Amino acid sequence: MYLMLGFYCERNSVPAAVHLLVLSSGCILVKLASLNELAVQGRLWQKTAVIVADEDRSLITMTTEISTSINIKEPRWDQGTFMGRAKHFFTVTDPRNVLLTNEQLENAHKVISEYRQGVMSPGLTEDELWRAKYIFDSAFHPDTGEKMILIGRMSAQVPMNMTITGCMMTFYKTTPAVVLWQWINQSFNAIVNYTNRSGDAPLSVNQLGTAYVSATTGAVATALGLNALTKHISPLVGRLVPFAAVAAANCINIPLMRQRELKHGIPITDENDNRLGESTTAAKQAISQVVVSRILMASPGMAIPPFLMNTLEKKAFLKKFPWMSAPIQVVLVGFCLVFATPLCCALFPQKSSMSVSRLEPELQEKIRVSHPGVERVYFNKGL
């Protein structure tokens, strides 16, 4: 029996006793006594579909189990590059993940939990494993392991934000409308910020309530202030007020909803995920990066549609059907968010890092004593 290997296999990883036959195409036929010899050097070949040829070279297709050495703690794509992070977040923020049932989520949780323990479901392929990982990542918090609130998940960002943002940009001319939609928006942002926080320390009901009230009140007050300043300017500039309000509100809402991290720090680890302590300096970097990402995430959907709507509302169609203004604006915002959400999440690695020398002096000393070889620490910045 022969096993046809592609270019992904290292020739020197095959035991010397296994016979190799190199084909003119560059592929390699490995002679096997049985399929059991696929587990060479203590690991399985990572290719799930292999082609096996018997002695007379007639081809038959068989399937083997996947490798037990796939690192599913990390994303499938290289997170050291923007493109790798973008591919990762296009998968995590896929709005279709919102439609997954509890049964599908629990099944993905079971597959990932068992795989981490070295147990694999019969017939599981590598693609199925990665699909389960991304379902798991989209619904379960990376630090606590808890199932996240549905509307707080990043996969809910597009459908929720397109509706709220579209309405904010349609109903912006009266104070009651501004208050209502800014309050709805900041309440939603508060849920998202809490759901995607960094760290595993719980917030008390009192802490959560205080953070929510201060964040939403500050954000709505900012929106009203900006709205009051623009009463005597052109309608086009007035349409951009919601964006300015959201940008300013993000600078208030995110730090307040994650104020515990600023007071007590977030968990930091070495490159092998060994916990080294909690750092407020890391928390400041993490929250700053999230604020920048969120403001840029809102930019296309809140900056481009106003120019389009300013033109469309002069056309006969919207003059005849003015009620279509809100649905059109929602669709335009949604189109922008489908791309802006994953691309802006990808601006910074979710597993962020910093030099030990930038940490608090007492934490630097602690790390140098307990882990003298560590020069860089890592942490989940949140989303």
Coordinates of N, CA and C in Angstrom, one line a residue, residues 15-136:
P15 N 9.8 7.9 8.9 CA 10.8 7.0 9.4 C 11.6 6.3 8.2
A16 N 12.8 6.0 8.5 CA 13.7 5.5 7.4 C 13.2 4.2 6.9
A17 N 12.4 3.4 7.7 CA 12.0 2.1 7.3 C 10.8 2.2 6.3
V18 N 10.2 3.4 6.2 CA 9.1 3.6 5.3 C 9.7 3.9 3.9
H19 N 9.2 3.1 2.9 CA 9.7 3.2 1.5 C 9.1 4.5 0.8
L20 N 10.0 5.3 0.2 CA 9.5 6.5 -0.5 C 9.7 6.3 -2.0
L21 N 8.7 6.7 -2.8 CA 8.8 6.7 -4.2 C 8.4 8.1 -4.7
V22 N 9.4 8.8 -5.3 CA 9.2 10.2 -5.7 C 8.6 10.1 -7.1
L23 N 7.5 10.7 -7.4 CA 6.9 10.8 -8.7 C 7.4 12.0 -9.5
S24 N 7.3 11.9 -10.8 CA 7.8 13.0 -11.6 C 7.0 14.3 -11.3
S25 N 5.8 14.2 -10.8 CA 5.0 15.4 -10.5 C 5.6 16.1 -9.2
G26 N 6.4 15.4 -8.5 CA 6.9 16.0 -7.3 C 6.3 15.5 -6.0
C27 N 5.2 14.7 -6.2 CA 4.5 14.1 -5.1 C 5.3 12.9 -4.6
I28 N 5.0 12.4 -3.5 CA 5.8 11.3 -2.9 C 4.8 10.2 -2.5
L29 N 5.2 9.0 -2.9 CA 4.4 7.8 -2.5 C 5.1 7.1 -1.4
V30 N 4.5 7.0 -0.2 CA 5.1 6.4 0.9 C 4.5 5.0 1.0
K31 N 5.3 4.0 1.1 CA 4.9 2.6 1.2 C 4.6 2.3 2.6
L32 N 3.3 1.8 2.9 CA 2.9 1.5 4.2 C 2.5 0.1 4.3
A33 N 2.8 -0.5 5.5 CA 2.3 -1.9 5.7 C 0.8 -1.8 6.1
S34 N 0.4 -0.7 6.7 CA -1.0 -0.5 7.0 C -1.2 0.9 7.3
L35 N -2.5 1.3 7.4 CA -2.8 2.7 7.7 C -2.4 3.1 9.1
N36 N -2.1 2.2 9.9 CA -1.6 2.5 11.3 C -0.3 3.3 11.3
E37 N 0.4 3.1 10.2 CA 1.7 3.7 10.1 C 1.6 5.2 9.7
L38 N 0.4 5.7 9.6 CA 0.2 7.1 9.4 C 0.6 7.9 10.6
A39 N 0.5 7.3 11.8 CA 0.9 7.9 13.0 C 2.4 7.8 13.2
V40 N 3.2 8.6 12.5 CA 4.6 8.5 12.6 C 5.2 9.5 13.5
Q41 N 6.2 9.2 14.2 CA 6.8 10.1 15.2 C 5.8 10.7 16.2
G42 N 4.8 9.8 16.6 CA 3.9 10.2 17.7 C 2.8 11.2 17.3
R43 N 2.7 11.5 16.0 CA 1.6 12.4 15.6 C 1.0 12.0 14.3
L44 N -0.3 12.4 14.0 CA -1.0 12.0 12.8 C -0.7 13.1 11.7
W45 N -0.7 12.7 10.5 CA -0.6 13.6 9.4 C -1.8 14.6 9.5
Q46 N -1.5 15.9 9.2 CA -2.5 16.9 9.4 C -3.5 16.9 8.2
K47 N -3.2 16.3 7.1 CA -4.1 16.3 6.0 C -5.2 15.3 6.2
T48 N -6.5 15.8 6.2 CA -7.6 14.9 6.5 C -7.9 13.9 5.4
A49 N -7.8 14.4 4.2 CA -8.1 13.5 3.0 C -6.8 13.1 2.4
V50 N -6.5 11.8 2.3 CA -5.3 11.3 1.7 C -5.6 10.3 0.6
I51 N -4.8 10.2 -0.4 CA -5.0 9.3 -1.5 C -4.0 8.1 -1.3
V52 N -4.6 6.9 -1.3 CA -3.8 5.7 -1.1 C -3.8 4.9 -2.4
A53 N -2.6 4.4 -2.8 CA -2.6 3.5 -3.9 C -2.1 2.1 -3.5
D54 N -2.7 1.1 -4.0 CA -2.2 -0.3 -3.6 C -1.0 -0.6 -4.6
E55 N -0.5 -1.9 -4.5 CA 0.7 -2.3 -5.2 C 0.5 -2.1 -6.7
D56 N -0.7 -2.2 -7.3 CA -0.8 -2.1 -8.7 C -1.1 -0.7 -9.1
R57 N -0.9 0.3 -8.2 CA -1.1 1.7 -8.4 C -2.5 2.2 -8.7
S58 N -3.5 1.3 -8.5 CA -4.9 1.8 -8.7 C -5.2 2.7 -7.5
L59 N -5.8 3.8 -7.7 CA -6.0 4.8 -6.7 C -7.4 4.6 -5.9
I60 N -7.3 4.7 -4.6 CA -8.5 4.7 -3.8 C -8.4 5.8 -2.8
T61 N -9.5 6.4 -2.4 CA -9.5 7.5 -1.5 C -9.9 7.1 -0.1
M62 N -9.2 7.5 0.9 CA -9.5 7.1 2.3 C -9.4 8.4 3.1
T63 N -9.9 8.4 4.3 CA -9.9 9.5 5.2 C -9.2 9.1 6.5
T64 N -8.3 9.9 7.0 CA -7.7 9.7 8.3 C -8.1 10.7 9.3
E65 N -7.8 10.5 10.6 CA -8.1 11.5 11.6 C -7.1 12.7 11.5
I66 N -7.5 13.8 12.1 CA -6.7 15.0 12.0 C -5.6 14.9 13.0
S67 N -4.7 15.9 12.9 CA -3.6 15.9 13.8 C -4.0 16.4 15.2
T68 N -3.4 15.8 16.2 CA -3.7 16.2 17.6 C -2.9 17.4 18.0
S69 N -2.1 17.9 17.1 CA -1.1 19.0 17.5 C -1.5 20.4 16.9
I70 N -2.8 20.5 16.4 CA -3.2 21.8 15.9 C -3.5 22.7 17.1
N71 N -2.9 23.9 17.0 CA -3.0 24.9 18.1 C -4.3 25.7 18.0
I72 N -5.4 25.2 18.6 CA -6.6 26.0 18.5 C -6.8 27.1 19.5
K73 N -5.7 27.3 20.3 CA -5.8 28.4 21.3 C -5.5 29.7 20.5
E74 N -4.9 29.6 19.3 CA -4.6 30.7 18.5 C -5.5 30.7 17.3
P75 N -5.7 31.9 16.6 CA -6.5 31.9 15.4 C -5.8 31.1 14.3
R76 N -6.6 30.8 13.2 CA -6.1 29.9 12.1 C -5.1 30.7 11.3
W77 N -5.2 32.0 11.2 CA -4.4 32.8 10.4 C -3.4 33.6 11.2
D78 N -2.2 33.9 10.6 CA -1.1 34.6 11.3 C -1.6 36.0 11.8
Q79 N -1.6 36.2 13.1 CA -2.1 37.4 13.8 C -1.0 38.5 13.8
G80 N 0.2 38.2 13.3 CA 1.2 39.2 13.2 C 1.1 40.1 12.0
T81 N 0.1 39.8 11.1 CA -0.1 40.6 9.9 C -1.6 41.1 9.9
F82 N -1.8 42.2 9.2 CA -3.1 42.8 9.2 C -4.1 41.9 8.4
M83 N -3.6 41.3 7.3 CA -4.4 40.4 6.5 C -4.8 39.2 7.3
G84 N -3.9 38.6 8.1 CA -4.3 37.5 8.9 C -5.3 37.8 10.0
R85 N -5.2 39.0 10.6 CA -6.2 39.4 11.6 C -7.5 39.7 10.9
A86 N -7.5 40.3 9.7 CA -8.7 40.6 9.0 C -9.5 39.3 8.7
K87 N -8.8 38.3 8.2 CA -9.5 37.0 7.9 C -10.1 36.4 9.2
H88 N -9.3 36.5 10.3 CA -9.8 36.1 11.5 C -11.1 36.8 12.0
F89 N -11.1 38.1 11.9 CA -12.3 38.9 12.3 C -13.4 38.8 11.4
F90 N -13.2 38.6 10.1 CA -14.3 38.4 9.1 C -15.1 37.2 9.5
T91 N -14.4 36.2 10.1 CA -15.1 34.9 10.5 C -15.8 35.1 11.8
V92 N -15.1 35.8 12.8 CA -15.6 36.0 14.1 C -16.9 36.9 14.1
T93 N -16.8 38.0 13.3 CA -17.9 39.0 13.3 C -19.0 38.6 12.2
D94 N -18.9 37.5 11.6 CA -19.9 37.1 10.6 C -21.3 37.2 11.2
P95 N -22.2 38.0 10.7 CA -23.5 38.2 11.3 C -24.3 36.9 11.3
R96 N -24.0 35.9 10.4 CA -24.8 34.7 10.4 C -24.6 33.9 11.7
N97 N -23.5 34.2 12.5 CA -23.3 33.5 13.7 C -24.4 33.8 14.8
V98 N -25.0 34.9 14.6 CA -26.1 35.3 15.5 C -27.3 34.3 15.4
L99 N -27.4 33.7 14.2 CA -28.5 32.7 14.0 C -28.3 31.3 14.5
L100 N -27.1 31.1 15.0 CA -26.7 29.7 15.5 C -27.6 29.4 16.7
T101 N -28.0 28.1 16.8 CA -28.9 27.7 17.9 C -28.0 27.4 19.1
N102 N -28.6 27.3 20.3 CA -27.9 26.9 21.5 C -27.3 25.5 21.3
E103 N -28.0 24.6 20.6 CA -27.5 23.3 20.3 C -26.2 23.3 19.5
Q104 N -26.1 24.2 18.5 CA -24.9 24.3 17.7 C -23.8 24.9 18.5
L105 N -24.1 25.9 19.4 CA -23.1 26.5 20.2 C -22.5 25.5 21.2
E106 N -23.4 24.7 21.8 CA -22.9 23.7 22.8 C -22.1 22.6 22.1
N107 N -22.5 22.3 20.9 CA -21.8 21.2 20.2 C -20.4 21.7 19.9
A108 N -20.3 23.0 19.4 CA -18.9 23.5 19.2 C -18.1 23.6 20.4
H109 N -18.7 24.0 21.5 CA -18.1 24.0 22.8 C -17.5 22.6 23.2
K110 N -18.4 21.6 23.0 CA -18.0 20.2 23.3 C -16.8 19.8 22.4
V111 N -16.8 20.1 21.1 CA -15.8 19.7 20.2 C -14.4 20.3 20.6
I112 N -14.5 21.6 20.9 CA -13.3 22.3 21.3 C -12.7 21.9 22.7
S113 N -13.6 21.7 23.6 CA -13.2 21.2 25.0 C -12.6 19.8 24.9
E114 N -13.2 19.0 24.1 CA -12.7 17.6 24.0 C -11.3 17.6 23.3
Y115 N -11.2 18.4 22.2 CA -10.0 18.4 21.5 C -8.8 18.9 22.3
R116 N -9.1 19.9 23.2 CA -8.0 20.4 24.1 C -7.6 19.3 25.1
Q117 N -8.5 18.4 25.3 CA -8.1 17.3 26.2 C -7.6 16.0 25.5
G118 N -7.4 16.2 24.1 CA -6.9 15.1 23.3 C -7.9 14.1 22.8
V119 N -9.2 14.5 23.0 CA -10.3 13.6 22.5 C -10.9 14.2 21.3
M120 N -11.0 13.4 20.2 CA -11.6 13.9 19.0 C -12.9 13.1 18.6
S121 N -13.9 13.8 18.1 CA -15.1 13.2 17.7 C -14.8 12.4 16.5
P122 N -15.5 11.2 16.3 CA -15.2 10.3 15.2 C -15.6 11.0 13.9
G123 N -14.7 10.9 12.9 CA -14.9 11.5 11.6 C -14.7 13.0 11.5
L124 N -14.2 13.7 12.6 CA -13.9 15.1 12.6 C -12.8 15.5 11.7
T125 N -13.1 16.4 10.8 CA -12.0 16.9 9.9 C -11.4 18.2 10.4
E126 N -10.3 18.6 9.8 CA -9.6 19.8 10.2 C -10.5 21.0 10.0
D127 N -11.2 21.1 8.8 CA -12.1 22.2 8.5 C -13.2 22.3 9.5
E128 N -13.7 21.2 9.9 CA -14.8 21.1 10.9 C -14.3 21.6 12.3
L129 N -13.1 21.2 12.6 CA -12.5 21.7 13.9 C -12.4 23.2 13.9
W130 N -11.8 23.8 12.8 CA -11.7 25.2 12.8 C -13.0 25.9 12.8
R131 N -14.0 25.3 12.1 CA -15.4 25.9 12.1 C -15.9 25.9 13.5
A132 N -15.7 24.8 14.3 CA -16.2 24.7 15.6 C -15.5 25.8 16.5
K133 N -14.2 26.0 16.2 CA -13.4 27.0 17.0 C -13.9 28.4 16.8
Y134 N -14.3 28.7 15.6 CA -14.8 30.1 15.3 C -16.2 30.3 15.8
I135 N -17.0 29.2 15.8 CA -18.3 29.3 16.5 C -18.1 29.5 18.0
F136 N -17.2 28.8 18.5 CA -16.9 28.9 20.0 C -16.4 30.3 20.3

